mmCIF file with all atom_site columns, C-alpha atoms and ligand atoms in Angstrom:
data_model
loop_
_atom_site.group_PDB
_atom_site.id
_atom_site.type_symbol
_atom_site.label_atom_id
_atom_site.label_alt_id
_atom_site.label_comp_id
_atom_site.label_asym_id
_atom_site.label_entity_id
_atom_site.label_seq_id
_atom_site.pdbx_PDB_ins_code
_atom_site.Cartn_x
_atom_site.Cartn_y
_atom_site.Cartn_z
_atom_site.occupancy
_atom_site.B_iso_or_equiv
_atom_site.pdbx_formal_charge
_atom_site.auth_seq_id
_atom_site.auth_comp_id
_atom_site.auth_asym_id
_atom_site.auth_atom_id
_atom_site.pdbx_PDB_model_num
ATOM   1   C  CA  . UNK A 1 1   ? -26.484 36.216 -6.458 1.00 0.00 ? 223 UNK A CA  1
ATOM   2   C  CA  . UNK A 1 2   ? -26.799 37.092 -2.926 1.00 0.00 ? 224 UNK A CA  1
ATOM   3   C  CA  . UNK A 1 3   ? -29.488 34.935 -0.852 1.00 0.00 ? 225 UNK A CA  1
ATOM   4   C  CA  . UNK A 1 4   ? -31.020 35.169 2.898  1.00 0.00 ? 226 UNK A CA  1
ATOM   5   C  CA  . UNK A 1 5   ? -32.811 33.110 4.490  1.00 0.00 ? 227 UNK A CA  1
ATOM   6   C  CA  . UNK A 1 6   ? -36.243 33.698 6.086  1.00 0.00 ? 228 UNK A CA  1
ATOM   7   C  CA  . UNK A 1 7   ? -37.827 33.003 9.415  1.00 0.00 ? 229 UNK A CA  1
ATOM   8   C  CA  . UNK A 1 8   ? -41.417 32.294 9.788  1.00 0.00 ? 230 UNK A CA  1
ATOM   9   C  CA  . UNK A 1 9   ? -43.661 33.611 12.208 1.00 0.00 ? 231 UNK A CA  1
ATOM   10  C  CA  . UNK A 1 10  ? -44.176 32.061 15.350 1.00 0.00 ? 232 UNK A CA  1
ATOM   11  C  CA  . UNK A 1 11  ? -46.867 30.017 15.081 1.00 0.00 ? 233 UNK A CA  1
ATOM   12  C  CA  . UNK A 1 12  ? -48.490 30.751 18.718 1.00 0.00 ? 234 UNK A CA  1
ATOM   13  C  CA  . UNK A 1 13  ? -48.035 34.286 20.351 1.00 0.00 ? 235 UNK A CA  1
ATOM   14  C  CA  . UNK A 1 14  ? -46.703 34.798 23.962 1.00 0.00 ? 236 UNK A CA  1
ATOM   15  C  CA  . UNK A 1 15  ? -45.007 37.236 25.787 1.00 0.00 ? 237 UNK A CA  1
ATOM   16  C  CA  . UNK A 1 16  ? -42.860 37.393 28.542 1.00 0.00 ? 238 UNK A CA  1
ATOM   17  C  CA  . UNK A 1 17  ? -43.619 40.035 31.264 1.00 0.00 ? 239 UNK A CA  1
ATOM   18  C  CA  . UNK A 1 18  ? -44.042 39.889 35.494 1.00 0.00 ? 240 UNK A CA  1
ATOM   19  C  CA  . UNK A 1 19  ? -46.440 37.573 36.928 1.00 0.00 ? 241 UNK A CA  1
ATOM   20  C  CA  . UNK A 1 20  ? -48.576 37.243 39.485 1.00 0.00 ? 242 UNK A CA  1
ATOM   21  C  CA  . UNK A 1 21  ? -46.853 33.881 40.604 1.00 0.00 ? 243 UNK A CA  1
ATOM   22  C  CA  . UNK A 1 22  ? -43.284 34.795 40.949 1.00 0.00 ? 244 UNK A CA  1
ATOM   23  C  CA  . UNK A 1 23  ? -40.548 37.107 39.298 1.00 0.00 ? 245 UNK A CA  1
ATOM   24  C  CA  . UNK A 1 24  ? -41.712 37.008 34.892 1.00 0.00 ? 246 UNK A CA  1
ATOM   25  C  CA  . UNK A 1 25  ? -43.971 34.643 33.112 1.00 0.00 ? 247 UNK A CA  1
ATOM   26  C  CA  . UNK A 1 26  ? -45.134 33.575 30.219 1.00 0.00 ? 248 UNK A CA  1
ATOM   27  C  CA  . UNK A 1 27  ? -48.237 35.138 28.718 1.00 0.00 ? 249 UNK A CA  1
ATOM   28  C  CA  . UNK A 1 28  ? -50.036 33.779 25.685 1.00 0.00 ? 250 UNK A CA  1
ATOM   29  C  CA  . UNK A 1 29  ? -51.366 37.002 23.753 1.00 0.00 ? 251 UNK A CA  1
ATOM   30  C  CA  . UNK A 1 30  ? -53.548 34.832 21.547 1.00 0.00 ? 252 UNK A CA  1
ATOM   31  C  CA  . UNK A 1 31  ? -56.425 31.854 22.167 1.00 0.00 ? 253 UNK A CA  1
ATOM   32  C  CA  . UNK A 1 32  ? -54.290 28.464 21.907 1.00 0.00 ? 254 UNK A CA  1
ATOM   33  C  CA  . UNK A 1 33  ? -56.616 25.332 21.414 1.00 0.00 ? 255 UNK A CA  1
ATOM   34  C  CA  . UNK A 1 34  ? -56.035 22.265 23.836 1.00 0.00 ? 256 UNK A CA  1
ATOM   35  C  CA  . UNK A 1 35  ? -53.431 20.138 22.446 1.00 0.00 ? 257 UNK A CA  1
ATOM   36  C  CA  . UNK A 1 36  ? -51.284 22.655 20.386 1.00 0.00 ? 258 UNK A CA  1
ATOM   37  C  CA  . UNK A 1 37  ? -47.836 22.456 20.713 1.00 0.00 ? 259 UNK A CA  1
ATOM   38  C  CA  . UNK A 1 38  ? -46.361 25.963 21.772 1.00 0.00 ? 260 UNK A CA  1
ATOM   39  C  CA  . UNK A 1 39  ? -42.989 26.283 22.094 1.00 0.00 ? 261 UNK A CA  1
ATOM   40  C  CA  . UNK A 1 40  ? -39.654 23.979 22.631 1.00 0.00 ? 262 UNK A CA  1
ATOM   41  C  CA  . UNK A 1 41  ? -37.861 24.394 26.107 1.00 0.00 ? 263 UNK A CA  1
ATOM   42  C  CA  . UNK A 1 42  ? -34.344 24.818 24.177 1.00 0.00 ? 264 UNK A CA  1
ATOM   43  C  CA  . UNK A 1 43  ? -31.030 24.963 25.137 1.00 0.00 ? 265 UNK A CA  1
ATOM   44  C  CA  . UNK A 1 44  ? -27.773 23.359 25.516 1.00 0.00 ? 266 UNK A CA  1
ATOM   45  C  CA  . UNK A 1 45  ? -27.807 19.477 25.736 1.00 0.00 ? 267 UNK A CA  1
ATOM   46  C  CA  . UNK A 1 46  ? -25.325 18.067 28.212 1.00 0.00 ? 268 UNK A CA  1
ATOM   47  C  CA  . UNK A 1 47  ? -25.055 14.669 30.559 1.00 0.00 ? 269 UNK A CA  1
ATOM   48  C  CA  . UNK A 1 48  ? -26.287 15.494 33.884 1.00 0.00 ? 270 UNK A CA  1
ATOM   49  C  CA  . UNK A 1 49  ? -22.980 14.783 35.074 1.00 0.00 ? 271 UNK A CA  1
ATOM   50  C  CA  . UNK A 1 50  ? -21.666 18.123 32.918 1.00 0.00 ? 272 UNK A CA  1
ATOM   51  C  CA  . UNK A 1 51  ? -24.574 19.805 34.105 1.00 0.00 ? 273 UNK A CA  1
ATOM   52  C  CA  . UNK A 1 52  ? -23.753 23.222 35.550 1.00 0.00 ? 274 UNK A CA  1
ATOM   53  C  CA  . UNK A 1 53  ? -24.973 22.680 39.578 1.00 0.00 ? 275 UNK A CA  1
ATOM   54  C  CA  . UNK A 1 54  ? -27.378 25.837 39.940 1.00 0.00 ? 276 UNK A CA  1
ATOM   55  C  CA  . UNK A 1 55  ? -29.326 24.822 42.851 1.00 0.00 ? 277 UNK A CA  1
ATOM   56  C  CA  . UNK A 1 56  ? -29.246 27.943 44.678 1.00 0.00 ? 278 UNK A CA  1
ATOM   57  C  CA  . UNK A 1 57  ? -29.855 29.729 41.249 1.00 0.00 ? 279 UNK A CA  1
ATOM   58  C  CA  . UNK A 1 58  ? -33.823 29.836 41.012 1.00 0.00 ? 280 UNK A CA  1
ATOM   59  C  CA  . UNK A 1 59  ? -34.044 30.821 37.391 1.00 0.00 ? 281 UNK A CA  1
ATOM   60  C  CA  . UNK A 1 60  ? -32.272 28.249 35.613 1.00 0.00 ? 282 UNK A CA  1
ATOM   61  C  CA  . UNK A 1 61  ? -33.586 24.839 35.564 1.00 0.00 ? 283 UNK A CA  1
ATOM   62  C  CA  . UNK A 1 62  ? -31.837 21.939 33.688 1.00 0.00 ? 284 UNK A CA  1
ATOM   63  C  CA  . UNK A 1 63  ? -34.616 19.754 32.210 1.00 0.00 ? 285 UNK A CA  1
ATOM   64  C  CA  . UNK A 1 64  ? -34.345 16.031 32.044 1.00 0.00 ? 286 UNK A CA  1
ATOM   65  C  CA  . UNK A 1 65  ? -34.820 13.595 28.847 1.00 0.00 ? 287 UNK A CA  1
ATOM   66  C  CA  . UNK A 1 66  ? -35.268 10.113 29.588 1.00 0.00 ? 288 UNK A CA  1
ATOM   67  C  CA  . UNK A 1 67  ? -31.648 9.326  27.663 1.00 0.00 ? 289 UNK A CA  1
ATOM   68  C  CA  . UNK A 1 68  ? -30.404 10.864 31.178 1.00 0.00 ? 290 UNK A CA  1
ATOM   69  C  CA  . UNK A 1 69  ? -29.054 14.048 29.827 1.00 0.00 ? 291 UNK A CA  1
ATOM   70  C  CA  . UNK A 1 70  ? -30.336 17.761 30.739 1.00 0.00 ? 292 UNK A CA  1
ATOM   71  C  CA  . UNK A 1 71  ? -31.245 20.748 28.717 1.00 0.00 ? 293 UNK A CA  1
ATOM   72  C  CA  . UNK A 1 72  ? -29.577 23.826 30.384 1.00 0.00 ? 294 UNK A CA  1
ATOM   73  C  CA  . UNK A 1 73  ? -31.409 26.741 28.538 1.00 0.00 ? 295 UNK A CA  1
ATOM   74  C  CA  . UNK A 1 74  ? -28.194 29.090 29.578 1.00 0.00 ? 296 UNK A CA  1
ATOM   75  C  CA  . UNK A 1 75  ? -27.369 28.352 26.206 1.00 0.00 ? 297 UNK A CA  1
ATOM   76  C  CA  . UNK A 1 76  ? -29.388 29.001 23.641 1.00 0.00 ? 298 UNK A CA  1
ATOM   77  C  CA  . UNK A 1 77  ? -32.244 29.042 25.848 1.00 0.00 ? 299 UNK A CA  1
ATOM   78  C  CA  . UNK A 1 78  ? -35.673 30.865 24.856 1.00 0.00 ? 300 UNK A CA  1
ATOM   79  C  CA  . UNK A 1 79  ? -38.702 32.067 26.265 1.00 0.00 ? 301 UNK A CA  1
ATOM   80  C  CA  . UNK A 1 80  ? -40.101 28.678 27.391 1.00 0.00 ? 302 UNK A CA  1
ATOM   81  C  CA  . UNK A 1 81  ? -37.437 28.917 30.300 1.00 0.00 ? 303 UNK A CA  1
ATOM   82  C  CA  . UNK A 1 82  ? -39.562 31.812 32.156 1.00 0.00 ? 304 UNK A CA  1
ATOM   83  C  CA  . UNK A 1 83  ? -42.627 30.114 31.907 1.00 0.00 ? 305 UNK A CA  1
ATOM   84  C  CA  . UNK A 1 84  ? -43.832 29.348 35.958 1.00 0.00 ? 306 UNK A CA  1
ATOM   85  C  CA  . UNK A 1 85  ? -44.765 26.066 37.715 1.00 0.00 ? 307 UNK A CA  1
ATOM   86  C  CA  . UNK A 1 86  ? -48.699 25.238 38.626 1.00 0.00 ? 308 UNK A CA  1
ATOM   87  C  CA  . UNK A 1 87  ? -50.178 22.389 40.620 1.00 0.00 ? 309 UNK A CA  1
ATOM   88  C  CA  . UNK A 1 88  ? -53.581 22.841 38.036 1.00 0.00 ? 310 UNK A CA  1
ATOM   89  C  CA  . UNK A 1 89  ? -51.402 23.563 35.025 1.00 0.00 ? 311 UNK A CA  1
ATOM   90  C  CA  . UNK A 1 90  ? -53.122 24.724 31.884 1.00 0.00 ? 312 UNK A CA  1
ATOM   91  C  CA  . UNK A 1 91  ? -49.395 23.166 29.493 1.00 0.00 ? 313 UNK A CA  1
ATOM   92  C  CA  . UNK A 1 92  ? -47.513 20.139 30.181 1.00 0.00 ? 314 UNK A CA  1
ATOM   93  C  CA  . UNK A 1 93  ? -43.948 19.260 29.177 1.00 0.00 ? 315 UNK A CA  1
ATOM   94  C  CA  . UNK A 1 94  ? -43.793 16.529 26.692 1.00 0.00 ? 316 UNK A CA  1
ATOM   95  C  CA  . UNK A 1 95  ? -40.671 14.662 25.421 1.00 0.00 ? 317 UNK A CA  1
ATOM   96  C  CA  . UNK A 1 96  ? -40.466 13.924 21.385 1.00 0.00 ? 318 UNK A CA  1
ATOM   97  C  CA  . UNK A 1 97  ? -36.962 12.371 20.130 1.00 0.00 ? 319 UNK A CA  1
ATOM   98  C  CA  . UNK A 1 98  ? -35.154 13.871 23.008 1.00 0.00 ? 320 UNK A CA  1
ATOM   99  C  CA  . UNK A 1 99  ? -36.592 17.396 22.624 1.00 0.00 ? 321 UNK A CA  1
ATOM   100 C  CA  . UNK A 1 100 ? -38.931 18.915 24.883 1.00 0.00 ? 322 UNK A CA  1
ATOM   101 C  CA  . UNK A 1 101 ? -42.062 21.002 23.883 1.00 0.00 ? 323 UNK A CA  1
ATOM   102 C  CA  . UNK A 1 102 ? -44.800 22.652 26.328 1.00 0.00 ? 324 UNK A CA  1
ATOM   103 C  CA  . UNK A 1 103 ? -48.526 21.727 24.656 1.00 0.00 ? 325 UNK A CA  1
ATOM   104 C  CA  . UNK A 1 104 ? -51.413 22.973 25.659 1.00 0.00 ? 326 UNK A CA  1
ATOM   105 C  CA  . UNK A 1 105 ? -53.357 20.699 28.530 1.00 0.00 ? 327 UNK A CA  1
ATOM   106 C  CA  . UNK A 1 106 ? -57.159 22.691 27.822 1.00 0.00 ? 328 UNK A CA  1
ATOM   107 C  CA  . UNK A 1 107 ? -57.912 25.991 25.677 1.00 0.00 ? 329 UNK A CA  1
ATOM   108 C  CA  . UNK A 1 108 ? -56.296 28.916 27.136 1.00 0.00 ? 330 UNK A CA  1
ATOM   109 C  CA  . UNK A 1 109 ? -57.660 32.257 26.682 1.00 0.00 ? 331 UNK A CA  1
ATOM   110 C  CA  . UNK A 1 110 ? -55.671 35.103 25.555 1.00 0.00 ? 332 UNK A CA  1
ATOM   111 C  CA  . UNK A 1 111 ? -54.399 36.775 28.441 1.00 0.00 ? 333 UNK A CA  1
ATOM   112 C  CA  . UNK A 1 112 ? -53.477 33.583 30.258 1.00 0.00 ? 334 UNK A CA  1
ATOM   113 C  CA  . UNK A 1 113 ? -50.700 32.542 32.095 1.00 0.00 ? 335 UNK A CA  1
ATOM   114 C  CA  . UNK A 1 114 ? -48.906 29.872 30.892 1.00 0.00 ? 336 UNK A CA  1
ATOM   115 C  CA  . UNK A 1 115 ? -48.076 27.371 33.659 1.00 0.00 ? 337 UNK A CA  1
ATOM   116 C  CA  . UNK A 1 116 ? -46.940 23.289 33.398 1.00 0.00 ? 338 UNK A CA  1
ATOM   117 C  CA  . UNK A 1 117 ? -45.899 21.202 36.294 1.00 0.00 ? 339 UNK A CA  1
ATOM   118 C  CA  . UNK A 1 118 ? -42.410 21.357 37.519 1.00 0.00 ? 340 UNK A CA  1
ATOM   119 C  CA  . UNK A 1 119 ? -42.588 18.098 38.813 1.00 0.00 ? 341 UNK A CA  1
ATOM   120 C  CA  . UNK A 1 120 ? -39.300 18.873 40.403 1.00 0.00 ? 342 UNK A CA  1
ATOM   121 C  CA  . UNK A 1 121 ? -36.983 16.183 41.621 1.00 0.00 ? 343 UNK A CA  1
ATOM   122 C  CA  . UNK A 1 122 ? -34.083 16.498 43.805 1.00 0.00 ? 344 UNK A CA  1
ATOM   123 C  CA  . UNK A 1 123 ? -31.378 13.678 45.134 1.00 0.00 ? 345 UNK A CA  1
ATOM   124 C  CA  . UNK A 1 124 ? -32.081 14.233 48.531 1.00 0.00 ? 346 UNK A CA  1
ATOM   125 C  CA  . UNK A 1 125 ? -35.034 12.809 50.988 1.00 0.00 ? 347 UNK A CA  1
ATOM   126 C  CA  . UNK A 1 126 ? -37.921 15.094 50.373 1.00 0.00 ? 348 UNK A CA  1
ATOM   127 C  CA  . UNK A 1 127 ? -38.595 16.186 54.147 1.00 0.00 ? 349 UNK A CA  1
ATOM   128 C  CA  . UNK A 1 128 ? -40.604 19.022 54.899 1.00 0.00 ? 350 UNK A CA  1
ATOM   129 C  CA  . UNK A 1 129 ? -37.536 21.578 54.542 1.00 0.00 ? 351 UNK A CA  1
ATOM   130 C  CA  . UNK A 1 130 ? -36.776 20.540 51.140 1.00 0.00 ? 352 UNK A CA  1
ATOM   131 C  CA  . UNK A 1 131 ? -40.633 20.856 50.399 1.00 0.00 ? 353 UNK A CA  1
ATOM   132 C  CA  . UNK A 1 132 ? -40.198 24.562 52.151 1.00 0.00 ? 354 UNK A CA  1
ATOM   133 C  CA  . UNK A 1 133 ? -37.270 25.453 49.972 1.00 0.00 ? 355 UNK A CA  1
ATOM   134 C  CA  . UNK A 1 134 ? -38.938 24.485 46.597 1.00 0.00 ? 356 UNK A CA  1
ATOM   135 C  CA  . UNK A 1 135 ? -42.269 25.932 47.818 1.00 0.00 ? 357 UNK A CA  1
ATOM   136 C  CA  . UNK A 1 136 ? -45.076 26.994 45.368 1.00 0.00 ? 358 UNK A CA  1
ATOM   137 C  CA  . UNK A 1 137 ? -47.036 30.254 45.488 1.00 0.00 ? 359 UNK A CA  1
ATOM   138 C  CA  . UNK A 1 138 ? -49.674 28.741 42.229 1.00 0.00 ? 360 UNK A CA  1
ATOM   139 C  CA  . UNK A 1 139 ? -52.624 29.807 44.063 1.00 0.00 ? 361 UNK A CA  1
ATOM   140 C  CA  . UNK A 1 140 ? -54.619 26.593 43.443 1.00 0.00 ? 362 UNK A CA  1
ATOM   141 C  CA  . UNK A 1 141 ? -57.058 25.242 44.945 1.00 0.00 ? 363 UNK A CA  1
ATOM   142 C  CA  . UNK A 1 142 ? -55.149 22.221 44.797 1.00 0.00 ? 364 UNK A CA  1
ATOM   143 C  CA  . UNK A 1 143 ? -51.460 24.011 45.379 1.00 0.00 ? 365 UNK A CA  1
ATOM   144 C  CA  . UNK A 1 144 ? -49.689 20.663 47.089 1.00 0.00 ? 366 UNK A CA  1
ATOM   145 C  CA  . UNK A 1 145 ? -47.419 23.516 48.473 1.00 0.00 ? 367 UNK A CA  1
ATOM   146 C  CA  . UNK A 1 146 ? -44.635 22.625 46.917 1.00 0.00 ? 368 UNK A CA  1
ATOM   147 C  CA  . UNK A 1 147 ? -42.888 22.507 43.169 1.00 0.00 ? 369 UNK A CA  1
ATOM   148 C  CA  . UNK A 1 148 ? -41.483 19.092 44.099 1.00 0.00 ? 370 UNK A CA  1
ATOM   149 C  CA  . UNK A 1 149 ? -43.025 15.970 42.782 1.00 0.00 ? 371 UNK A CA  1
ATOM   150 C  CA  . UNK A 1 150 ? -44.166 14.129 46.172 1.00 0.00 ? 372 UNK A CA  1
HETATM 151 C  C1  . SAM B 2 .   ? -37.526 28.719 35.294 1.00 0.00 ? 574 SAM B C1  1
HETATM 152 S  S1  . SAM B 2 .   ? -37.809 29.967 36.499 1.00 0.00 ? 574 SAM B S1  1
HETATM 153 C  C2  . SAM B 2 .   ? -39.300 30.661 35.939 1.00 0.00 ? 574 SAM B C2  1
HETATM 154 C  C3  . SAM B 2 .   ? -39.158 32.129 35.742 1.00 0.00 ? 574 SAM B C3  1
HETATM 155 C  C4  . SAM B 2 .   ? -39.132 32.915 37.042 1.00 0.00 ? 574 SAM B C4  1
HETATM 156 N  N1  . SAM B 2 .   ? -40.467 33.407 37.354 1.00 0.00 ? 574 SAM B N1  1
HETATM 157 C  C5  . SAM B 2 .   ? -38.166 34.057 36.994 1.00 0.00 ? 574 SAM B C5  1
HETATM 158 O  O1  . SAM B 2 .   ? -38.560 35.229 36.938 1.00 0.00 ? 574 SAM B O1  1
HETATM 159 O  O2  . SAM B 2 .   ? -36.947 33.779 36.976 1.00 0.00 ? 574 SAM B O2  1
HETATM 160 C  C6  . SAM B 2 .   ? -38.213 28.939 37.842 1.00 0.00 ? 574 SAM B C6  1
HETATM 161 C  C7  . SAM B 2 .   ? -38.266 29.644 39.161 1.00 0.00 ? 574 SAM B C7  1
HETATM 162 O  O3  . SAM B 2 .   ? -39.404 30.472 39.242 1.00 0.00 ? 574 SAM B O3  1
HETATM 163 C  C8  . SAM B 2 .   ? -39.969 30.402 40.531 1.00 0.00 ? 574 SAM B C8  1
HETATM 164 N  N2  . SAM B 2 .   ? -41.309 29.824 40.439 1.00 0.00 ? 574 SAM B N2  1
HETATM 165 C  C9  . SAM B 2 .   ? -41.897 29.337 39.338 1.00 0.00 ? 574 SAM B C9  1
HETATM 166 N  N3  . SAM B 2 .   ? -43.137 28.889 39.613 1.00 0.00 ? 574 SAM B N3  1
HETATM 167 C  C10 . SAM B 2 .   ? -43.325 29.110 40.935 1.00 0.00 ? 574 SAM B C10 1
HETATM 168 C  C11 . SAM B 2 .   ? -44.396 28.843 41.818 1.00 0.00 ? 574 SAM B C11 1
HETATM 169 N  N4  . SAM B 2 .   ? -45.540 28.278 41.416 1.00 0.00 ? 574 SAM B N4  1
HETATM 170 N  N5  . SAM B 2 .   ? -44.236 29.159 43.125 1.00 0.00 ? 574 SAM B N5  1
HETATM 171 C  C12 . SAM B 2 .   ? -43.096 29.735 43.566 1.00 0.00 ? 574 SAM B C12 1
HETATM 172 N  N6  . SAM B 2 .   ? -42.049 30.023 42.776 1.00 0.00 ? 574 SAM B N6  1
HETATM 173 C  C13 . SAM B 2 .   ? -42.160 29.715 41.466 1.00 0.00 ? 574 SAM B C13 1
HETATM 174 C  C14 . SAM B 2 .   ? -39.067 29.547 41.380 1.00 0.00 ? 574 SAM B C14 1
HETATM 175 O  O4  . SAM B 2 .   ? -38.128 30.384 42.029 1.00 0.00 ? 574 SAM B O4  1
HETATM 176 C  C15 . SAM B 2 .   ? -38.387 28.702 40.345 1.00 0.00 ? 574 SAM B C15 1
HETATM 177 O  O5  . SAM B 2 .   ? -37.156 28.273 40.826 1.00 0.00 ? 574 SAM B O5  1
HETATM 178 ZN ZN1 . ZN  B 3 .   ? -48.938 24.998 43.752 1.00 0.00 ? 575 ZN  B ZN1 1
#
């Protein structure tokens, strides 16, 4: 007897289309309730030693677990890798048994922009140029002008 297996729907809706902030974003097409978990940042697990170096490469960001390794969403990466930086985030980037999922910080309307804090770290001084280089276009009020953590 023949069998298939079935997906299930997403649980939250989002899109991924331009934005207003840079290049495409992530768009939630449905009300998500603070605290819900929305989507996994997936992707290949390797030792930031094996990590492919992409720093002049602005779309793909490796994403650190405390164990020390990276998730490089080249591979088998999904739509939580467009999803932009904010210094007033409404999602933050929470790590669960070496996974990482984005969760809502307050409600977000339908409509909304999803947006979590880079809090970008590089292993250099940060000196104004480096702050420059990873600059942030958010738009907050409290924008600290750059995606680096300071
Ligand atoms: C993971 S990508 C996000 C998707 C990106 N918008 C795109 O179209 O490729 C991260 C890159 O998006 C850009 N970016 C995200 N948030 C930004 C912000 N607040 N200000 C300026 N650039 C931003 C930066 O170039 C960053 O390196
Ligand atoms: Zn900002």
């Amino acid at each position: 007897m023949p069998i298939k297996l079935k997906t299930r729907k997403r649980a939250v809706q989002i899109e991924v289309r331009q934005s207003g902030v840079h290049g495409r974003g992530v768009y939630t097409t449905q009300f998500i309730p603070k605290g819900m978990r929305i989507i996994e940042y997936t992707g290949e697990r390797v030792s930031w030693e094996a990590a492919p170096d992409k720093a002049n490469d602005p779309h793909t960001f490796n994403f650190g677990l405390e164990n020390g390794d990276v998730i490089n969403p080249e591979i088998g990466g999904n739509d939580a890798r467009w999803i932009n930086h904010s210094c007033n985030p409404n999602c933050e980037a929470i790590e669960e048994d070496d996974r990482i999922f984005i969760y809502a910080m307050r409600n977000i309307q339908a409509g909304e922009e999803l947006l979590y804090d880079y809090r970008m770290e590089i292993d250099e001084p940060i000196t104004e140029a480096a702050k420059k280089k990873f600059a942030c276009h958010c738009g907050a009020s409290n924008c600290r002008g750059t995606m680096l953590e300071l």
